[in-house]
Amino acid sequence: MIRQIKPKIKSVLIACCMSGFVIIPQSVNANQTEDKATQQASQAVEQSSDSRQQIAVRNVIQTSEQIYHKSIFSLLGEPKYPDNFEHLEYVNPNAPKGGIIKLAEIGSFDNFNRYASRGAPEKNSGALYDTLFTNTADDITSFYPLIATSITYSDSYRWAEVLINPNARFQDDQPITAEDVEFTFNKFMTEGVPQYKVYNQGVTVKALDTYRVRIELPKSDREKLLSFVGNMRVIPKHFWQHHNFSEPLTTPPVGSGPYFISDFKMGQYVIYRRNPHYWAKDLPVNRGLDNFDEKRIEYYMDSSIALEAFKAGEYDFRGESQPKNWFTQYQGHYFDTNDIIKQEKPIKTATDTRWLAFNLQKDLFKDIKVREAITLAFDFEWLNRAYYYNSYKRPTSFFENTIYAAKGTPTEQELKWLNIYKDIIPERAFGDAYSLPKSDGQGFNRENLLKAAQLLNQAGWKIENGVLVNAKTKQPFEFELIAYLGEDIKYAIPFQQSLAILGINMKITLLDSAQHLRRMRERDYDMMARNYGAVNYPTSDLMILWGSEYLNSSWNGSGLHNQAIDGIIAEITKNVDNQEALIPLGRALDRILTQEYPMIPMWYNSQTFYAYWNKFGQPDIQPTYAIGVDSWWYDADKAANLSKNKEH
């Protein structure tokens, strides 16, 4: 289900943080304009005896801190929309409500708790809960009011106070209060996955009164403070106090978002019904969105079966990740009659990339020469030509398609950071940016395999009777690649054959989605394919992806970590609002990460391919960072004119 774009990690990991006690000087001196909801919340705070005592204390205590009061705030640059904006530019604010959109997911599900430590949650269940603020699909670095109306913080970036909209309601019409925010944070900290506690160590969140919550950090951190507030989802205390947050939930929970679960068959389908009484439907960030009365999500075990179901009209929208399918399977009567519309959108922004992650906890992969050798055996050029119609590009950066990707040789500013860690990072990080020699695309890959054999020999491996063995232990070089059922693994057999030429035995194991998720969480694999989410610009999210403190997190597919990575990410965190500093920091980090060969770069699509049944209206403008399906609406006239419907 396609909803607002949120930063990929913090929307999940930082779903709760912050607390404390607040001191606000009498003069609030930046962006003090309040909207009607903010004024209502402020009046409600004023009416409570506790808040009057708080205010009396604040008026006595003066501070030299610069205080900011904002309804809209940004991590980088200025927000796209002003305080008084009426709706997003990529919506039709008068879009009709009604109808059904049918969507699909690959895999299965056994519960509705997106934050459980085990099980396979329904993939869209995280969207049941709104956040305090929200991003937009054309402004992903800014935060706009949703549950909250405003934030107050100082230039110490140690604390923030958030004002809750007094109109905010959960789906059972219970009010959303500061107590729910405090409860949410404590629930994540006590029953969430371990990395919550690591990331939020020392953070406190405290309800000051009905509508005001206080967040405090142990040390100054602008990006963490603002991201934490902006991305924090709020769960209902009156529901979750009776449930263990770490355990799967087999019945739908009470949410706060625009859709609730109205029906389901575990593992097969789920129906999300639009809440006609959704309290936030007329907020500027929501006007013109969420137009379907119903969203039905069908689950398929295999992508090929799902494709055939789409062509038969079993569901309405499909994003296609396989170019070969796009060029060979999206054809037939319904395409000829324009009942099904095909769209191609060039990718010009940061994009998800596909990699094969080595598990660096395995002794087999600890030598960088071994990792480079196996990387050379992956014949991207042949795979791209033979299977993917040359539609893929190969990533060479963990900041692909951004100005933060390393280029050429390091600049003086990059060397400033690299030189600090010259004794622990690869020497090649000081040379040309990461790149890989191309094969001839004919399927032989001779030159790369010869170089790979030399690297393996240098690493202490030799061929005996056609098998690559360790020169000292005589143990054969063999490992397992895991993948989930239904995933495209056309690349696996050719890769296996290339490795066999080097004397390496790679076993391919297919798992169902629950087994695959469990082994990923437990890091019980030698190698597995991983999606590396688009990184639009460097933030503290990188700590979760690569930081030493987060090794137990499933986000770090390879387990690569060292002091250099930690140190540069710490500097990035200090400079998130300073693009001039971020560029050399991001590129220096990119050089270290890529030259460690932690993952084999596979590919990314140069274009977004998607198709849909022609029964929807769409706004004139498409958002920058999404297709924008959540701004579409059901068009009954178009649906009635589909030849499929006339046939029946």
XYZ file of C-alpha atoms in Angstrom:
648
model
C 0.000 0.000 0.000
C 1.449 3.308 -1.066
C 1.309 6.129 1.441
C 3.371 9.216 2.292
C 7.121 8.825 1.925
C 8.918 8.628 5.266
C 12.658 8.302 5.863
C 13.129 4.581 5.454
C 14.709 3.767 8.770
C 13.616 6.374 11.225
C 9.952 5.844 10.356
C 10.436 2.349 11.782
C 13.324 2.604 14.225
C 12.650 6.003 15.761
C 8.967 5.385 16.123
C 9.319 6.612 19.640
C 11.722 8.668 21.664
C 12.172 11.667 23.925
C 11.063 13.071 27.291
C 11.785 15.397 30.113
C 10.776 18.734 31.602
C 10.586 22.073 29.856
C 11.741 25.638 30.458
C 10.602 28.244 27.923
C 11.631 31.858 28.331
C 9.017 34.572 28.087
C 10.109 35.664 24.657
C 9.685 33.041 21.945
C 11.519 34.516 19.016
C 11.341 32.468 15.849
C 8.421 31.472 13.628
C 5.849 32.158 16.304
C 2.772 32.022 14.085
C 0.252 29.459 15.312
C -2.654 27.977 13.404
C -6.116 27.439 14.866
C -5.373 23.915 16.109
C -2.226 25.119 17.827
C -4.149 27.917 19.507
C -6.808 25.460 20.671
C -4.162 23.168 22.126
C -2.415 26.068 23.811
C -5.703 27.199 25.351
C -6.328 23.688 26.623
C -2.879 23.639 28.215
C -3.467 26.998 29.840
C -6.676 25.713 31.426
C -4.993 22.918 33.388
C -3.694 23.654 36.861
C -0.536 21.643 36.239
C 0.311 23.674 33.171
C -0.269 26.946 35.028
C 2.320 25.844 37.553
C 4.700 24.902 34.737
C 4.246 28.284 33.069
C 4.798 30.114 36.337
C 8.098 28.311 36.741
C 9.113 29.096 33.175
C 8.347 32.767 33.555
C 10.649 32.943 36.569
C 13.538 31.097 34.979
C 15.308 32.890 32.187
C 17.715 31.295 29.752
C 20.121 32.493 27.106
C 18.974 29.801 24.660
C 17.444 30.869 21.381
C 13.918 29.436 21.290
C 12.164 28.342 18.088
C 8.451 27.692 17.741
C 7.461 26.117 14.427
C 4.598 24.278 12.840
C 6.753 23.277 9.838
C 10.462 22.518 10.073
C 13.199 21.074 7.899
C 16.356 19.043 8.378
C 18.066 20.541 5.336
C 17.262 23.849 3.651
C 13.841 25.449 3.722
C 10.469 23.654 3.609
C 8.751 23.556 0.226
C 5.385 24.687 1.595
C 4.649 27.763 3.748
C 2.820 27.708 7.076
C -0.501 28.649 5.488
C -0.493 26.224 2.542
C -3.854 24.651 1.696
C -2.868 21.419 -0.039
C 0.040 19.628 -1.715
C 0.708 20.549 -5.318
C 0.553 16.941 -6.539
C -3.052 16.324 -5.434
C -6.518 17.237 -6.591
C -7.975 18.762 -3.412
C -11.475 18.080 -4.715
C -10.836 14.486 -5.709
C -13.965 12.332 -5.323
C -14.008 9.685 -2.611
C -15.160 6.140 -3.210
C -14.396 2.914 -5.023
C -11.852 0.166 -4.479
C -8.223 -0.254 -5.449
C -6.814 -3.777 -5.416
C -3.094 -4.207 -4.785
C -0.738 -7.142 -4.291
C 2.196 -8.279 -2.173
C 4.564 -11.210 -2.620
C 4.958 -13.604 0.300
C 2.697 -14.159 3.269
C 1.843 -12.779 6.712
C 0.859 -14.204 10.076
C 0.170 -11.114 12.202
C -0.560 -7.361 12.254
C 2.192 -6.071 14.545
C 4.735 -4.402 12.268
C 7.082 -3.978 15.246
C 7.066 -7.557 16.583
C 10.422 -9.257 17.107
C 9.262 -12.413 15.367
C 6.746 -13.535 12.819
C 5.878 -12.144 9.375
C 3.754 -8.991 9.795
C 1.312 -7.785 7.161
C 3.511 -5.499 5.090
C 1.258 -2.445 5.237
C 0.317 -2.637 8.915
C 2.827 0.045 9.950
C 0.634 2.604 8.157
C -2.145 2.007 10.675
C -0.458 4.602 12.891
C 0.044 8.255 12.063
C 3.150 10.162 13.113
C 3.479 13.429 15.020
C 4.560 15.177 11.808
C 4.851 13.894 8.251
C 6.966 14.275 5.123
C 5.490 14.811 1.679
C 6.358 12.958 -1.509
C 7.857 16.138 -2.938
C 9.657 17.344 0.207
C 11.236 14.471 2.098
C 13.529 16.562 4.309
C 10.770 18.637 5.911
C 8.078 17.851 8.464
C 4.482 19.077 8.364
C 1.843 18.913 11.129
C -0.179 15.729 11.517
C -0.923 14.529 15.071
C 1.094 17.458 16.378
C 0.472 21.103 15.571
C 3.843 22.600 16.494
C 7.263 22.028 17.976
C 9.198 24.292 20.337
C 12.929 23.763 20.790
C 16.112 25.692 21.496
C 19.407 26.081 19.713
C 20.955 23.738 22.266
C 19.059 20.917 20.480
C 18.783 19.082 23.791
C 15.028 19.332 24.228
C 11.763 19.893 22.413
C 8.152 20.372 23.399
C 5.442 19.145 21.055
C 1.854 20.347 21.061
C -0.743 17.692 20.216
C -3.755 18.606 18.095
C -6.756 18.429 20.474
C -8.845 17.080 17.574
C -6.545 14.064 17.067
C -8.288 10.725 17.561
C -7.528 7.040 17.366
C -9.803 4.942 15.166
C -12.048 4.076 18.132
C -12.598 7.824 18.685
C -10.426 7.930 21.803
C -8.335 11.146 21.947
C -4.617 11.044 21.175
C -2.841 12.646 24.110
C 0.629 13.375 25.357
C 0.245 10.352 27.622
C -0.034 8.141 24.519
C 3.191 9.647 23.180
C 5.010 8.939 26.450
C 3.554 5.428 26.553
C 4.633 4.770 22.961
C 8.224 5.647 23.706
C 8.339 3.528 26.847
C 6.713 0.609 25.040
C 9.327 0.671 22.303
C 12.115 1.001 24.851
C 10.958 -1.912 27.009
C 9.435 -4.292 24.469
C 10.826 -3.150 21.119
C 13.817 -4.637 19.335
C 17.228 -4.047 21.019
C 18.388 -1.375 18.598
C 15.639 0.939 19.879
C 17.303 1.003 23.261
C 20.734 1.526 21.732
C 19.714 4.423 19.512
C 17.568 6.101 22.161
C 19.799 5.559 25.167
C 19.494 8.537 27.497
C 16.453 9.967 25.693
C 13.394 10.758 27.797
C 9.780 11.467 26.824
C 7.330 12.872 29.337
C 3.743 14.099 29.131
C 3.545 17.543 30.740
C -0.219 17.780 30.461
C -2.981 16.526 28.182
C -1.636 17.962 24.942
C 2.006 18.805 25.564
C 4.913 16.364 25.594
C 8.542 17.019 26.471
C 11.492 15.303 24.769
C 15.057 15.506 26.071
C 18.302 14.187 24.623
C 21.440 13.385 26.649
C 23.499 15.635 24.380
C 23.034 18.224 21.665
C 21.963 16.672 18.354
C 19.849 18.750 15.975
C 19.224 16.066 13.394
C 18.332 13.388 15.925
C 16.009 15.677 17.857
C 14.072 16.926 14.842
C 13.968 13.531 13.108
C 12.820 11.841 16.281
C 9.956 14.272 16.732
C 8.986 14.300 13.078
C 8.962 10.530 12.571
C 7.481 9.352 15.849
C 4.447 7.124 15.412
C 1.927 7.114 18.236
C 0.196 3.961 19.456
C -2.862 3.909 21.744
C -2.089 3.226 25.388
C -5.592 1.945 26.056
C -5.029 -0.858 23.529
C -1.326 -1.720 23.784
C -1.087 -1.699 27.571
C -2.850 -5.068 27.360
C -0.526 -6.518 24.672
C 3.149 -7.383 24.444
C 4.652 -5.143 21.773
C 7.387 -7.652 20.911
C 4.932 -10.429 20.115
C 2.891 -11.033 16.948
C -0.704 -9.794 17.001
C -3.230 -11.999 15.242
C -6.122 -9.516 15.408
C -6.067 -5.983 13.944
C -4.977 -3.313 16.433
C -6.570 0.079 16.994
C -4.814 2.552 14.709
C -4.856 6.276 14.082
C -4.387 6.520 10.312
C -6.925 7.024 7.513
C -7.528 3.283 6.988
C -8.454 0.461 9.359
C -8.454 -3.301 8.773
C -12.020 -4.379 8.078
C -11.462 -7.959 6.902
C -8.651 -10.442 6.320
C -7.732 -14.055 5.764
C -4.392 -14.685 7.399
C -1.612 -15.021 4.852
C -3.927 -14.517 1.872
C -5.526 -11.069 1.839
C -6.316 -8.039 3.958
C -8.827 -5.250 3.388
C -8.148 -1.706 4.553
C -11.296 0.412 4.840
C -11.211 4.201 4.735
C -12.348 5.733 7.994
C -15.013 8.318 7.014
C -14.544 9.963 10.404
C -10.754 10.216 10.120
C -10.044 13.352 12.098
C -7.118 14.515 9.910
C -8.694 14.107 6.480
C -8.916 17.881 5.930
C -5.433 18.795 7.116
C -3.341 20.388 4.329
C -1.042 17.332 4.150
C -4.008 14.987 3.630
C -6.397 16.970 1.455
C -6.762 15.141 -1.846
C -5.113 11.948 -0.570
C -6.594 8.617 0.571
C -9.498 8.757 -1.859
C -10.375 5.054 -2.083
C -13.054 3.664 0.192
C -11.261 0.347 0.231
C -7.801 -1.054 -0.409
C -7.641 -4.799 -0.849
C -4.188 -6.398 -0.619
C -3.847 -9.853 -2.168
C -0.836 -12.001 -1.257
C 0.876 -14.230 -3.808
C 3.670 -16.696 -3.139
C 5.254 -16.186 -6.544
C 5.819 -13.007 -8.581
C 5.129 -14.775 -11.892
C 1.736 -15.951 -10.667
C 1.034 -12.460 -9.385
C 1.825 -11.000 -12.816
C -0.657 -13.300 -14.515
C -3.250 -12.379 -11.892
C -2.695 -8.697 -12.642
C -3.150 -9.221 -16.380
C -6.396 -11.051 -15.650
C -7.690 -8.113 -13.618
C -7.363 -9.666 -10.160
C -5.682 -6.490 -8.925
C -5.263 -2.991 -10.289
C -1.715 -1.695 -9.937
C 1.659 -3.374 -10.350
C 5.170 -2.021 -10.133
C 7.489 -4.175 -12.229
C 11.061 -4.765 -11.078
C 12.005 -7.228 -13.832
C 12.804 -5.583 -17.178
C 12.452 -8.865 -19.050
C 8.897 -9.161 -17.806
C 8.248 -5.567 -18.772
C 9.368 -6.040 -22.362
C 7.913 -9.505 -22.938
C 4.932 -10.075 -20.651
C 3.090 -6.763 -20.596
C 1.218 -7.311 -23.822
C -2.047 -8.741 -25.064
C -5.653 -7.733 -25.650
C -6.089 -5.532 -22.566
C -2.907 -3.646 -23.342
C -3.957 -3.157 -26.972
C -7.312 -1.712 -25.901
C -5.673 0.561 -23.306
C -7.576 -1.186 -20.543
C -4.142 -1.572 -18.950
C -1.852 1.449 -19.097
C 1.932 1.049 -19.068
C 4.125 3.821 -17.695
C 7.885 4.355 -17.593
C 9.380 7.025 -15.372
C 13.118 7.820 -15.573
C 14.837 7.643 -12.187
C 16.631 10.915 -11.518
C 16.812 10.819 -7.731
C 18.351 8.522 -5.137
C 17.059 5.011 -5.676
C 16.965 1.620 -4.009
C 19.808 -0.622 -5.127
C 20.236 -4.386 -5.038
C 23.326 -6.062 -3.541
C 24.531 -9.500 -2.446
C 25.676 -9.150 1.149
C 28.588 -11.151 2.517
C 28.136 -12.095 6.160
C 31.429 -10.740 7.473
C 30.981 -12.637 10.718
C 31.912 -15.735 8.731
C 35.655 -16.463 8.724
C 35.392 -17.398 5.054
C 34.765 -13.779 4.053
C 37.043 -11.880 6.428
C 39.805 -11.423 3.819
C 39.050 -8.498 1.511
C 40.843 -10.309 -1.338
C 38.293 -13.115 -1.094
C 35.405 -10.654 -1.214
C 36.864 -8.866 -4.217
C 37.447 -12.143 -6.024
C 33.852 -13.298 -5.590
C 32.646 -9.869 -6.670
C 34.626 -10.188 -9.890
C 32.902 -13.516 -10.581
C 29.512 -11.788 -10.763
C 29.071 -11.092 -14.491
C 26.668 -8.146 -14.437
C 27.120 -7.223 -18.103
C 26.096 -10.678 -19.325
C 23.174 -10.934 -16.896
C 21.954 -7.479 -17.890
C 22.069 -8.343 -21.565
C 20.724 -11.896 -21.333
C 17.981 -11.445 -18.773
C 17.249 -7.776 -18.243
C 17.242 -6.116 -21.685
C 20.143 -3.870 -20.644
C 17.698 -1.925 -18.476
C 19.690 -2.170 -15.271
C 22.567 -0.041 -14.121
C 25.172 -1.276 -11.687
C 25.572 0.695 -8.443
C 29.064 1.854 -7.526
C 28.070 3.872 -4.492
C 25.972 3.689 -1.339
C 24.769 7.185 -2.277
C 23.797 6.264 -5.827
C 22.327 9.067 -7.965
C 23.278 11.791 -5.472
C 25.992 14.425 -5.110
C 27.362 12.451 -2.155
C 28.626 9.552 -4.279
C 32.425 9.417 -4.425
C 33.921 10.555 -7.728
C 37.474 10.476 -9.070
C 40.208 10.922 -6.493
C 39.566 12.396 -3.033
C 39.404 16.154 -2.672
C 41.377 17.975 -0.013
C 38.262 18.127 2.160
C 37.717 14.373 1.797
C 41.355 13.637 2.626
C 40.942 15.616 5.824
C 38.657 12.847 7.077
C 40.325 9.889 5.381
C 43.785 10.695 6.736
C 42.550 10.453 10.311
C 41.875 6.759 9.755
C 44.578 5.891 7.218
C 45.879 3.024 9.369
C 42.560 1.140 9.427
C 40.936 1.774 6.041
C 41.818 0.223 2.674
C 44.642 2.010 0.892
C 42.468 2.110 -2.217
C 40.128 4.544 -0.465
C 42.783 7.184 -1.225
C 42.758 6.437 -4.948
C 40.094 6.457 -7.650
C 36.490 5.971 -6.605
C 35.156 2.415 -6.508
C 34.503 0.823 -9.883
C 34.502 -2.684 -11.283
C 36.011 -3.929 -14.565
C 33.337 -4.761 -17.110
C 33.086 -8.108 -18.856
C 32.480 -8.402 -22.588
C 28.862 -9.373 -21.892
C 29.207 -12.647 -23.817
C 29.106 -14.930 -20.784
C 32.787 -15.832 -20.474
C 34.105 -13.138 -18.095
C 37.609 -14.516 -18.662
C 39.693 -11.539 -17.547
C 37.773 -11.010 -14.320
C 37.890 -14.719 -13.441
C 41.655 -14.809 -13.992
C 42.094 -11.844 -11.667
C 39.760 -13.482 -9.147
C 41.842 -16.675 -9.193
C 44.994 -14.637 -8.482
C 43.353 -12.878 -5.549
C 42.172 -16.177 -4.073
C 45.672 -17.596 -4.391
C 47.094 -14.553 -2.599
C 44.522 -15.090 0.148
C 45.755 -18.648 0.765
C 43.445 -20.717 -1.428
C 44.533 -23.170 -4.120
C 42.965 -25.627 -6.555
C 43.242 -29.351 -5.749
C 41.426 -31.821 -7.994
C 39.237 -29.028 -9.339
C 38.198 -27.862 -5.868
C 39.348 -24.650 -4.207
C 40.747 -25.518 -0.763
C 42.486 -23.628 2.000
C 46.223 -24.165 1.641
C 46.616 -24.700 5.412
C 43.409 -26.407 6.573
C 42.488 -28.171 3.301
C 38.892 -27.116 3.863
C 36.970 -26.626 0.613
C 35.637 -23.177 -0.249
C 31.879 -23.543 -0.054
C 29.041 -21.349 1.144
C 25.275 -20.903 0.981
C 23.245 -18.233 -0.770
C 19.742 -17.897 0.671
C 16.763 -16.397 -1.145
C 13.022 -16.432 -0.566
C 10.512 -18.341 -2.647
C 9.018 -16.219 -5.385
C 12.063 -13.958 -5.647
C 13.730 -13.546 -9.020
C 16.898 -15.628 -8.775
C 17.739 -15.953 -12.461
C 21.139 -14.504 -11.581
C 21.924 -17.287 -9.090
C 22.643 -20.218 -11.433
C 25.036 -18.253 -13.741
C 26.768 -16.863 -10.649
C 27.030 -20.369 -9.221
C 28.558 -21.596 -12.482
C 31.113 -18.777 -12.555
C 32.173 -19.595 -9.005
C 32.449 -23.272 -9.935
C 35.092 -22.334 -12.523
C 37.115 -20.963 -9.601
C 36.575 -24.206 -7.666
C 34.002 -22.659 -5.303
C 30.799 -24.496 -4.399
C 27.866 -22.139 -3.771
C 24.684 -23.820 -2.527
C 21.380 -22.054 -3.298
C 18.647 -22.389 -0.653
C 15.101 -21.115 -1.182
C 13.045 -20.242 1.914
C 9.511 -19.073 2.555
C 9.143 -15.465 3.694
C 8.908 -16.306 7.418
C 12.043 -18.494 7.360
C 13.894 -15.932 5.286
C 12.994 -13.130 7.699
C 14.013 -15.207 10.717
C 17.417 -16.097 9.278
C 18.021 -12.496 8.283
C 17.198 -11.293 11.799
C 19.474 -13.932 13.346
C 22.214 -13.327 10.753
C 22.079 -17.015 9.978
C 23.404 -16.880 6.432
C 26.612 -16.785 4.417
C 25.248 -14.576 1.643
C 21.870 -13.108 0.798
C 20.433 -10.552 -1.594
C 19.601 -7.247 0.098
C 17.862 -4.081 -0.975
C 19.811 -1.008 0.087
C 17.265 1.752 0.521
C 17.705 5.056 -1.288
C 19.851 7.487 0.709
C 18.939 10.981 -0.435
C 21.530 12.626 1.790
C 23.719 11.524 4.726
C 22.019 11.517 8.137
C 22.339 9.715 11.456
C 20.371 6.886 9.830
C 23.791 5.734 8.648
C 24.612 4.736 12.223
C 21.878 2.126 12.025
C 23.043 0.912 8.614
C 26.781 0.768 9.394
C 27.486 1.753 13.017
C 29.260 -0.597 15.406
C 26.553 -0.174 18.038
C 23.958 -1.591 15.670
C 25.594 -4.839 14.620
C 22.645 -6.795 15.987
C 20.331 -4.817 13.763
C 19.097 -6.542 10.631
C 19.685 -3.294 8.698
C 23.422 -3.961 8.382
C 23.360 -6.806 5.889
C 27.102 -7.478 5.840
C 28.050 -6.539 9.395
C 30.805 -4.199 8.200
C 31.894 -1.757 10.911
C 35.020 -0.041 12.144
C 36.236 3.072 13.929
C 36.583 5.035 10.697
C 32.960 4.424 9.713
C 31.737 5.295 13.212
C 33.846 8.447 13.334
C 32.749 9.860 9.991
C 29.087 9.083 10.660
C 29.423 10.942 13.969
C 30.679 13.967 12.019
C 27.847 13.598 9.517
C 25.361 13.686 12.382
C 26.840 16.988 13.566
C 26.576 18.530 10.092
C 23.231 17.334 8.737
C 22.079 20.916 8.162
C 25.330 21.921 6.423
C 25.475 20.638 2.854
C 28.928 22.141 2.274
C 30.296 19.895 5.018
C 28.085 16.918 4.136
C 29.419 16.501 0.604
C 33.055 15.640 1.518
C 31.914 13.654 4.553
C 29.471 11.599 2.501
C 32.021 10.965 -0.243
C 34.737 10.014 2.250
C 32.387 7.535 3.892
C 31.373 6.183 0.497
C 35.023 5.518 -0.369
C 35.538 3.535 2.814
C 32.355 1.502 2.500
C 32.763 0.559 -1.147
C 36.484 -0.222 -0.953
C 35.837 -2.684 1.876
C 33.793 -4.833 -0.571
C 31.091 -5.664 2.008
C 28.480 -6.447 -0.656
C 28.477 -7.355 -4.326
C 26.718 -4.638 -6.345
C 24.002 -6.211 -8.436
C 21.827 -3.551 -10.082
C 19.145 -0.917 -9.956
C 16.500 0.065 -12.463
C 17.293 3.067 -14.614
C 13.536 3.588 -14.901
C 10.461 2.918 -12.812
C 8.125 0.527 -14.612
C 4.491 0.299 -13.548
C 1.118 -0.555 -15.021
C -2.470 -0.112 -13.900
C -5.995 -0.831 -15.006
C -7.465 2.269 -16.602
C -10.130 3.103 -14.028
C -8.487 5.863 -12.024
C -8.255 9.623 -12.134
C -4.882 11.242 -11.500
C -3.673 14.760 -10.665
C -1.784 16.680 -13.343
C 1.430 16.770 -11.295
C 3.323 13.691 -10.155
C 5.434 13.917 -6.970
C 9.214 13.840 -7.202
C 9.846 10.904 -4.903
C 6.873 8.609 -5.565
C 4.429 7.455 -8.199
C 1.688 9.043 -6.129
C -0.968 6.328 -6.101
C -2.282 7.669 -2.796
C -3.419 10.793 -4.700
C -5.380 8.825 -7.336
C -9.141 8.339 -7.220
C -11.631 5.827 -8.573
C -13.315 6.859 -11.830
C -16.595 4.958 -12.200
C -17.042 5.987 -15.847
C -13.608 4.680 -16.827
C -14.244 1.462 -14.933
C -17.572 0.938 -16.709
C -15.890 1.395 -20.104
C -13.249 -1.267 -19.567
C -13.688 -3.935 -22.225
C -13.265 -6.553 -19.497
C -16.377 -5.253 -17.789
C -18.335 -5.018 -21.034
C -17.464 -8.645 -21.803
C -19.349 -9.630 -18.687
